[in-house]
Amino acid sequence: MTALAPPATIAFIGLGMMGRPMASRLAGAGFKLRVFDLSQKAVSDFVGAHPTALATASAKAAAHGANALIAMLPDGRAVRAAVLEGRDAAADGLGAGALVMDMSSSNPVDTQKLARDLAAKGMALLDAPVSGGVKRAVDGSLSIMVGGAAADLERARPVFGAMGKTITLCGPAGAGHALKALNNYLSAAGVVAMCEALIVGENFGLDPGTMVDVFNTSTGKSNATEVKGHQFVVPRNFAAGFSMALMAKDLRTAGDVASHLKLHVPNLEQAVAYWAAADGKLGKGADHTEIFRYAEMLAEED
Ligand code: NAD
């Protein structure tokens, strides 16, 4: 199997907060892109900035003649619709032997089914969710967690190498998505712990900036304190670029994996409920770092 090296043609579906910079890295590396998003503005903005990319009107049209397809969509349901089941789904446009890469944070149990369904059509699937946020998508240093066959990863390595710095084969289909959901459970737990510590400390009279500085040189250090404290929470700009709805979805996914395996994990179950309630309270469009505002509301309740 030949590696997907530039100038191979890639259909890229989903040009949101993450998809846009990731596709931009691929264009910069010399891949030919056929792009689609349900938002026409997302498509026209992208091709405006990258004239070598071709705008298309459906996932099927994007897939036509492409060597591979990348989905960077909200969840596995959207991926299944775009790739397999929706009107003008991509699988009808891709040729046999094409490689599909789901880089969204999808539910791993659904991914196992998608892998079987695509295999029946002669197509391989890699789940390849990412971690690192918008900043690391822009500079091409994402952590990419891959599920699927080792030979398919070798085929995709030049594609992933243009977007990420750490590429880890985690196991068979679904393994990348399972690890990603569990990673985000840890990440979310760190953010909530930092927010609650800041609220208690501030009420005691501590300076929040000093608190974050001390956490970062002490055992309380985490990704939350290092890349979200000074940047988004203390100045209250809440501009991390990862929505609360998507974080709540990732927690739900981690919880679903545990229930699927009939495991009782009380802290995870509590985190699922906490983020779902925060998402319901703060509404559409909230950034996940606004969990600080939710923690403040709870702290001030009688
Ligand atoms: P986003 O909401 O900014 O972008 C999603 C895009 O998909 C939108 O432009 C939307 O119009 C498009 N879309 C939705 N359904 C579609 C369909 N059926 N066909 C075509 N286009 C469709 O989301 P995002 O922040 O870019 O996240 C994408 C995925 O990456 C999610 O699974 C998220 O959990 C994950 N993720 C996000 C971050 C982050 O920091 N934002 C980091 C790591 C992983």
Short mmCIF file of C-alpha atoms and ligand atoms in Angstrom, two decimals:
data_model
loop_
_atom_site.label_atom_id
_atom_site.label_comp_id
_atom_site.label_asym_id
_atom_site.label_seq_id
_atom_site.Cartn_x
_atom_site.Cartn_y
_atom_site.Cartn_z
CA MET A 1 0.00 0.00 0.00
CA THR A 2 1.41 3.38 -0.95
CA ALA A 3 1.70 6.07 1.68
CA LEU A 4 -0.57 9.08 1.39
CA ALA A 5 2.17 11.59 0.63
CA PRO A 6 1.69 15.02 -0.98
CA PRO A 7 0.26 15.74 -3.55
CA ALA A 8 -2.34 13.04 -2.71
CA THR A 9 -5.93 14.30 -2.72
CA ILE A 10 -7.79 14.41 0.60
CA ALA A 11 -11.48 15.09 1.14
CA PHE A 12 -11.74 17.16 4.34
CA ILE A 13 -15.17 17.35 5.99
CA GLY A 14 -15.68 19.79 8.88
CA LEU A 15 -13.97 23.18 8.91
CA GLY A 16 -14.76 24.32 12.46
CA MET A 17 -12.45 25.51 15.24
CA MET A 18 -10.16 22.50 14.78
CA GLY A 19 -10.84 21.39 11.20
CA ARG A 20 -9.89 24.77 9.75
CA PRO A 21 -6.31 24.90 11.13
CA MET A 22 -5.79 21.15 10.58
CA ALA A 23 -6.84 21.40 6.91
CA SER A 24 -4.66 24.47 6.62
CA ARG A 25 -1.63 22.42 7.76
CA LEU A 26 -2.40 19.82 5.06
CA ALA A 27 -2.67 22.49 2.36
CA GLY A 28 0.64 23.94 3.57
CA ALA A 29 2.26 20.49 3.32
CA GLY A 30 1.21 20.21 -0.36
CA PHE A 31 -1.83 17.94 -0.15
CA LYS A 32 -4.67 18.66 -2.58
CA LEU A 33 -7.86 19.29 -0.63
CA ARG A 34 -11.53 18.93 -1.53
CA VAL A 35 -13.41 20.54 1.36
CA PHE A 36 -16.97 20.44 2.66
CA ASP A 37 -18.82 21.79 5.69
CA LEU A 38 -22.55 22.27 6.31
CA SER A 39 -21.66 25.93 6.82
CA GLN A 40 -21.11 27.51 3.40
CA LYS A 41 -19.28 30.37 5.09
CA ALA A 42 -16.76 27.95 6.63
CA VAL A 43 -16.09 26.56 3.13
CA SER A 44 -15.81 29.93 1.39
CA ASP A 45 -13.58 31.36 4.14
CA PHE A 46 -11.28 28.34 3.83
CA VAL A 47 -10.93 28.37 0.04
CA GLY A 48 -10.53 32.17 0.20
CA ALA A 49 -7.47 31.65 2.40
CA HIS A 50 -6.25 28.53 0.52
CA PRO A 51 -6.83 28.97 -3.22
CA THR A 52 -5.48 25.49 -4.04
CA ALA A 53 -8.34 23.87 -2.08
CA LEU A 54 -11.55 23.01 -3.93
CA ALA A 55 -14.94 23.92 -2.42
CA THR A 56 -17.56 21.18 -2.81
CA ALA A 57 -21.29 21.05 -2.12
CA SER A 58 -21.59 17.71 -0.29
CA ALA A 59 -19.53 15.07 1.46
CA LYS A 60 -20.02 12.84 -1.58
CA ALA A 61 -18.73 15.54 -3.94
CA ALA A 62 -15.72 16.14 -1.66
CA ALA A 63 -14.95 12.40 -1.67
CA HIS A 64 -15.11 12.08 -5.45
CA GLY A 65 -11.68 11.05 -6.73
CA ALA A 66 -10.00 11.55 -3.33
CA ASN A 67 -7.41 9.06 -2.04
CA ALA A 68 -8.59 9.51 1.53
CA LEU A 69 -11.12 11.32 3.65
CA ILE A 70 -10.79 13.13 6.97
CA ALA A 71 -13.82 13.92 9.13
CA MET A 72 -13.45 16.59 11.84
CA LEU A 73 -17.05 16.82 13.00
CA PRO A 74 -18.76 17.30 16.38
CA ASP A 75 -19.38 13.61 17.12
CA GLY A 76 -19.68 10.10 15.73
CA ARG A 77 -23.30 10.58 14.75
CA ALA A 78 -22.35 13.46 12.43
CA VAL A 79 -19.47 11.36 11.06
CA ARG A 80 -21.75 8.41 10.31
CA ALA A 81 -24.21 10.75 8.56
CA ALA A 82 -21.49 12.43 6.49
CA VAL A 83 -19.57 9.28 5.63
CA LEU A 84 -22.17 6.54 5.33
CA GLU A 85 -25.82 7.28 5.87
CA GLY A 86 -26.79 10.84 5.06
CA ARG A 87 -27.98 12.15 1.72
CA ASP A 88 -24.91 12.45 -0.55
CA ALA A 89 -22.74 10.54 1.92
CA ALA A 90 -19.01 10.32 1.20
CA ALA A 91 -18.80 6.52 0.91
CA ASP A 92 -20.75 6.77 -2.38
CA GLY A 93 -18.05 9.04 -3.79
CA LEU A 94 -14.91 7.34 -2.48
CA GLY A 95 -13.33 4.53 -4.46
CA ALA A 96 -12.76 1.03 -3.04
CA GLY A 97 -9.53 0.92 -1.03
CA ALA A 98 -9.88 4.50 0.14
CA LEU A 99 -8.86 5.32 3.70
CA VAL A 100 -11.29 7.12 6.02
CA MET A 101 -9.85 8.93 9.06
CA ASP A 102 -12.25 10.07 11.77
CA MET A 103 -10.28 12.70 13.69
CA SER A 104 -13.37 13.88 15.61
CA SER A 105 -13.89 12.80 19.23
CA SER A 106 -16.49 10.10 18.53
CA ASN A 107 -18.02 7.32 20.61
CA PRO A 108 -15.68 4.28 20.32
CA VAL A 109 -18.50 1.73 20.32
CA ASP A 110 -20.06 3.50 17.31
CA THR A 111 -16.60 3.61 15.72
CA GLN A 112 -16.24 -0.17 15.95
CA LYS A 113 -19.52 -0.48 14.04
CA LEU A 114 -18.51 2.14 11.46
CA ALA A 115 -15.24 0.26 10.88
CA ARG A 116 -17.16 -2.96 10.17
CA ASP A 117 -19.65 -1.21 7.89
CA LEU A 118 -16.92 0.53 5.88
CA ALA A 119 -14.88 -2.69 5.65
CA ALA A 120 -17.93 -4.32 4.02
CA LYS A 121 -17.63 -1.63 1.31
CA GLY A 122 -13.87 -2.23 0.88
CA MET A 123 -12.78 0.84 2.86
CA ALA A 124 -10.53 1.03 5.89
CA LEU A 125 -11.18 3.30 8.87
CA LEU A 126 -8.70 4.83 11.31
CA ASP A 127 -10.03 6.65 14.34
CA ALA A 128 -7.51 9.38 15.01
CA PRO A 129 -8.83 11.92 17.52
CA VAL A 130 -6.55 14.72 18.61
CA SER A 131 -5.56 16.58 21.74
CA GLY A 132 -3.87 19.93 22.13
CA GLY A 133 -6.59 22.43 21.24
CA VAL A 134 -6.71 25.12 18.60
CA LYS A 135 -3.22 26.48 19.40
CA ARG A 136 -1.53 23.15 18.73
CA ALA A 137 -3.73 22.54 15.66
CA VAL A 138 -2.40 25.82 14.26
CA ASP A 139 1.26 24.95 14.88
CA GLY A 140 0.91 21.29 13.84
CA SER A 141 1.90 19.79 17.20
CA LEU A 142 -1.26 17.86 18.09
CA SER A 143 -1.22 14.55 19.94
CA ILE A 144 -2.97 12.02 17.66
CA MET A 145 -4.42 8.81 19.16
CA VAL A 146 -4.92 6.18 16.49
CA GLY A 147 -7.17 3.13 16.45
CA GLY A 148 -7.05 0.65 13.56
CA ALA A 149 -4.58 -1.46 11.60
CA ALA A 150 -0.84 -0.69 11.83
CA ALA A 151 -0.53 -0.87 8.02
CA ASP A 152 -3.24 1.77 7.60
CA LEU A 153 -1.46 4.03 10.09
CA GLU A 154 1.76 3.68 8.05
CA ARG A 155 -0.22 4.71 4.99
CA ALA A 156 -1.62 7.75 6.81
CA ARG A 157 1.59 8.76 8.62
CA PRO A 158 2.53 11.63 6.23
CA VAL A 159 -0.99 13.05 6.65
CA PHE A 160 -0.90 12.85 10.46
CA GLY A 161 2.70 14.10 10.46
CA ALA A 162 1.55 17.37 8.87
CA MET A 163 -0.88 17.97 11.75
CA GLY A 164 0.63 16.32 14.79
CA LYS A 165 3.84 15.78 16.69
CA THR A 166 2.96 12.68 18.71
CA ILE A 167 1.24 9.85 16.85
CA THR A 168 0.34 6.83 18.99
CA LEU A 169 -1.20 3.58 17.80
CA CYS A 170 -3.52 2.76 20.71
CA GLY A 171 -5.04 -0.51 19.45
CA PRO A 172 -7.73 -1.71 17.01
CA ALA A 173 -10.72 0.31 15.73
CA GLY A 174 -12.22 2.45 18.51
CA ALA A 175 -9.10 2.43 20.70
CA GLY A 176 -8.15 6.01 19.78
CA HIS A 177 -11.65 7.28 20.47
CA ALA A 178 -11.80 5.45 23.82
CA LEU A 179 -8.46 6.92 24.91
CA LYS A 180 -9.48 10.41 23.79
CA ALA A 181 -12.70 10.33 25.85
CA LEU A 182 -10.76 9.13 28.90
CA ASN A 183 -8.10 11.80 28.34
CA ASN A 184 -10.80 14.46 28.32
CA TYR A 185 -12.22 13.09 31.57
CA LEU A 186 -8.81 13.77 33.15
CA SER A 187 -8.60 17.16 31.45
CA ALA A 188 -12.11 18.17 32.60
CA ALA A 189 -11.42 17.01 36.15
CA GLY A 190 -8.30 19.19 36.23
CA VAL A 191 -10.21 22.25 35.02
CA VAL A 192 -12.98 21.85 37.61
CA ALA A 193 -10.46 21.28 40.43
CA MET A 194 -8.52 24.42 39.41
CA CYS A 195 -11.72 26.52 39.25
CA GLU A 196 -12.93 25.38 42.66
CA ALA A 197 -9.47 25.99 44.19
CA LEU A 198 -9.38 29.51 42.69
CA ILE A 199 -12.86 30.32 44.03
CA VAL A 200 -12.06 29.15 47.56
CA GLY A 201 -8.64 30.83 47.50
CA GLU A 202 -9.96 34.15 46.23
CA ASN A 203 -12.63 34.20 48.94
CA PHE A 204 -9.89 33.57 51.50
CA GLY A 205 -8.08 36.65 50.14
CA LEU A 206 -5.50 34.96 47.90
CA ASP A 207 -4.56 36.52 44.58
CA PRO A 208 -5.66 34.21 41.69
CA GLY A 209 -2.60 34.99 39.56
CA THR A 210 -0.29 34.12 42.45
CA MET A 211 -2.25 30.92 43.03
CA VAL A 212 -1.76 29.78 39.42
CA ASP A 213 1.95 30.66 39.58
CA VAL A 214 2.35 28.55 42.71
CA PHE A 215 0.32 25.62 41.32
CA ASN A 216 2.59 25.64 38.28
CA THR A 217 5.71 25.22 40.41
CA SER A 218 4.05 22.77 42.83
CA THR A 219 2.32 19.40 42.82
CA GLY A 220 -1.05 20.94 41.86
CA LYS A 221 0.28 21.59 38.33
CA SER A 222 -1.87 20.25 35.48
CA ASN A 223 -2.72 21.09 31.89
CA ALA A 224 -5.51 23.27 33.33
CA THR A 225 -3.13 25.34 35.49
CA GLU A 226 -0.44 25.51 32.79
CA VAL A 227 -2.46 26.40 29.70
CA LYS A 228 -5.87 27.60 30.93
CA GLY A 229 -5.32 29.46 34.23
CA HIS A 230 -3.51 32.66 33.24
CA GLN A 231 -4.67 32.43 29.64
CA PHE A 232 -8.45 32.05 29.90
CA VAL A 233 -9.79 31.74 33.46
CA VAL A 234 -8.05 34.39 35.60
CA PRO A 235 -8.63 37.15 32.97
CA ARG A 236 -12.16 35.74 32.44
CA ASN A 237 -11.93 35.92 28.61
CA PHE A 238 -12.96 32.22 28.36
CA ALA A 239 -11.48 32.02 24.85
CA ALA A 240 -9.95 28.50 24.74
CA GLY A 241 -11.89 27.64 21.54
CA PHE A 242 -13.29 24.32 22.79
CA SER A 243 -16.97 24.50 23.58
CA MET A 244 -18.63 23.37 26.78
CA ALA A 245 -21.12 21.32 24.73
CA LEU A 246 -18.26 19.32 23.16
CA MET A 247 -16.56 18.77 26.53
CA ALA A 248 -19.90 17.59 28.02
CA LYS A 249 -20.22 15.25 25.03
CA ASP A 250 -16.73 13.82 25.64
CA LEU A 251 -17.56 13.19 29.31
CA ARG A 252 -20.78 11.47 28.23
CA THR A 253 -18.75 9.31 25.85
CA ALA A 254 -16.34 8.28 28.63
CA GLY A 255 -19.33 7.47 30.84
CA ASP A 256 -20.97 5.46 28.04
CA VAL A 257 -17.79 3.40 27.60
CA ALA A 258 -17.81 2.58 31.33
CA SER A 259 -21.52 1.63 31.27
CA HIS A 260 -20.99 -0.45 28.13
CA LEU A 261 -18.39 -2.39 30.13
CA LYS A 262 -20.76 -2.50 33.17
CA LEU A 263 -18.21 -0.65 35.35
CA HIS A 264 -19.22 1.56 38.27
CA VAL A 265 -16.94 4.63 38.38
CA PRO A 266 -18.51 7.19 40.74
CA ASN A 267 -16.21 10.16 40.03
CA LEU A 268 -16.65 9.80 36.29
CA GLU A 269 -20.44 9.48 36.71
CA GLN A 270 -20.41 12.65 38.81
CA ALA A 271 -18.31 14.47 36.20
CA VAL A 272 -20.76 13.47 33.44
CA ALA A 273 -23.68 14.91 35.46
CA TYR A 274 -21.72 18.06 36.47
CA TRP A 275 -20.75 18.99 32.89
CA ALA A 276 -24.22 18.15 31.53
CA ALA A 277 -25.79 20.47 34.12
CA ALA A 278 -23.27 23.23 33.36
CA ASP A 279 -23.90 22.88 29.63
CA GLY A 280 -27.67 23.14 30.25
CA LYS A 281 -27.23 26.19 32.47
CA LEU A 282 -24.72 28.20 30.41
CA GLY A 283 -26.29 27.43 27.08
CA LYS A 284 -25.17 27.34 23.49
CA GLY A 285 -21.87 28.89 22.53
CA ALA A 286 -20.21 28.75 25.98
CA ASP A 287 -16.51 27.86 26.04
CA HIS A 288 -15.58 24.92 28.28
CA THR A 289 -13.45 27.23 30.48
CA GLU A 290 -16.72 28.96 31.47
CA ILE A 291 -17.10 26.02 33.83
CA PHE A 292 -15.48 28.58 36.19
CA ARG A 293 -18.70 30.66 36.04
CA TYR A 294 -20.77 27.55 36.76
CA ALA A 295 -18.51 26.67 39.73
CA GLU A 296 -18.97 30.24 41.01
CA MET A 297 -22.77 29.91 40.75
CA LEU A 298 -22.71 26.66 42.75
CA ALA A 299 -20.31 28.13 45.32
CA GLU A 300 -22.62 31.06 45.94
CA GLU A 301 -25.81 28.98 46.29
CA ASP A 302 -27.29 28.91 49.80
P1 NAD B 1 -16.82 23.00 15.74
O1 NAD B 1 -18.21 22.94 16.25
O2 NAD B 1 -16.06 24.28 15.80
O3 NAD B 1 -16.78 22.50 14.20
C1 NAD B 1 -17.54 21.45 13.70
C2 NAD B 1 -17.83 21.74 12.21
O4 NAD B 1 -18.50 20.62 11.64
C3 NAD B 1 -18.73 22.96 12.00
O5 NAD B 1 -18.11 23.85 11.09
C4 NAD B 1 -20.03 22.36 11.44
O6 NAD B 1 -20.69 23.21 10.52
C5 NAD B 1 -19.51 21.11 10.76
N1 NAD B 1 -20.48 20.03 10.60
C6 NAD B 1 -21.30 19.49 11.54
N2 NAD B 1 -21.99 18.44 11.02
C7 NAD B 1 -21.59 18.32 9.73
C8 NAD B 1 -21.92 17.41 8.67
N3 NAD B 1 -22.79 16.41 8.85
N4 NAD B 1 -21.31 17.58 7.47
C9 NAD B 1 -20.42 18.59 7.30
N5 NAD B 1 -20.07 19.47 8.25
C10 NAD B 1 -20.64 19.35 9.45
O7 NAD B 1 -16.04 21.83 16.51
P2 NAD B 1 -14.46 21.72 16.78
O8 NAD B 1 -14.12 22.46 18.02
O9 NAD B 1 -13.73 21.97 15.52
O10 NAD B 1 -14.38 20.16 17.14
C11 NAD B 1 -14.45 19.13 16.15
C12 NAD B 1 -14.17 17.80 16.84
O11 NAD B 1 -12.88 17.84 17.44
C13 NAD B 1 -15.15 17.47 17.98
O12 NAD B 1 -15.39 16.10 18.01
C14 NAD B 1 -14.40 17.93 19.24
O13 NAD B 1 -14.84 17.24 20.40
C15 NAD B 1 -12.97 17.60 18.84
N6 NAD B 1 -11.90 18.40 19.48
C16 NAD B 1 -12.02 19.76 19.63
C17 NAD B 1 -10.97 20.48 20.22
C18 NAD B 1 -11.02 21.99 20.41
O14 NAD B 1 -10.15 22.52 21.12
N7 NAD B 1 -11.98 22.71 19.81
C19 NAD B 1 -9.80 19.81 20.61
C20 NAD B 1 -9.69 18.43 20.40
C21 NAD B 1 -10.76 17.74 19.83
#
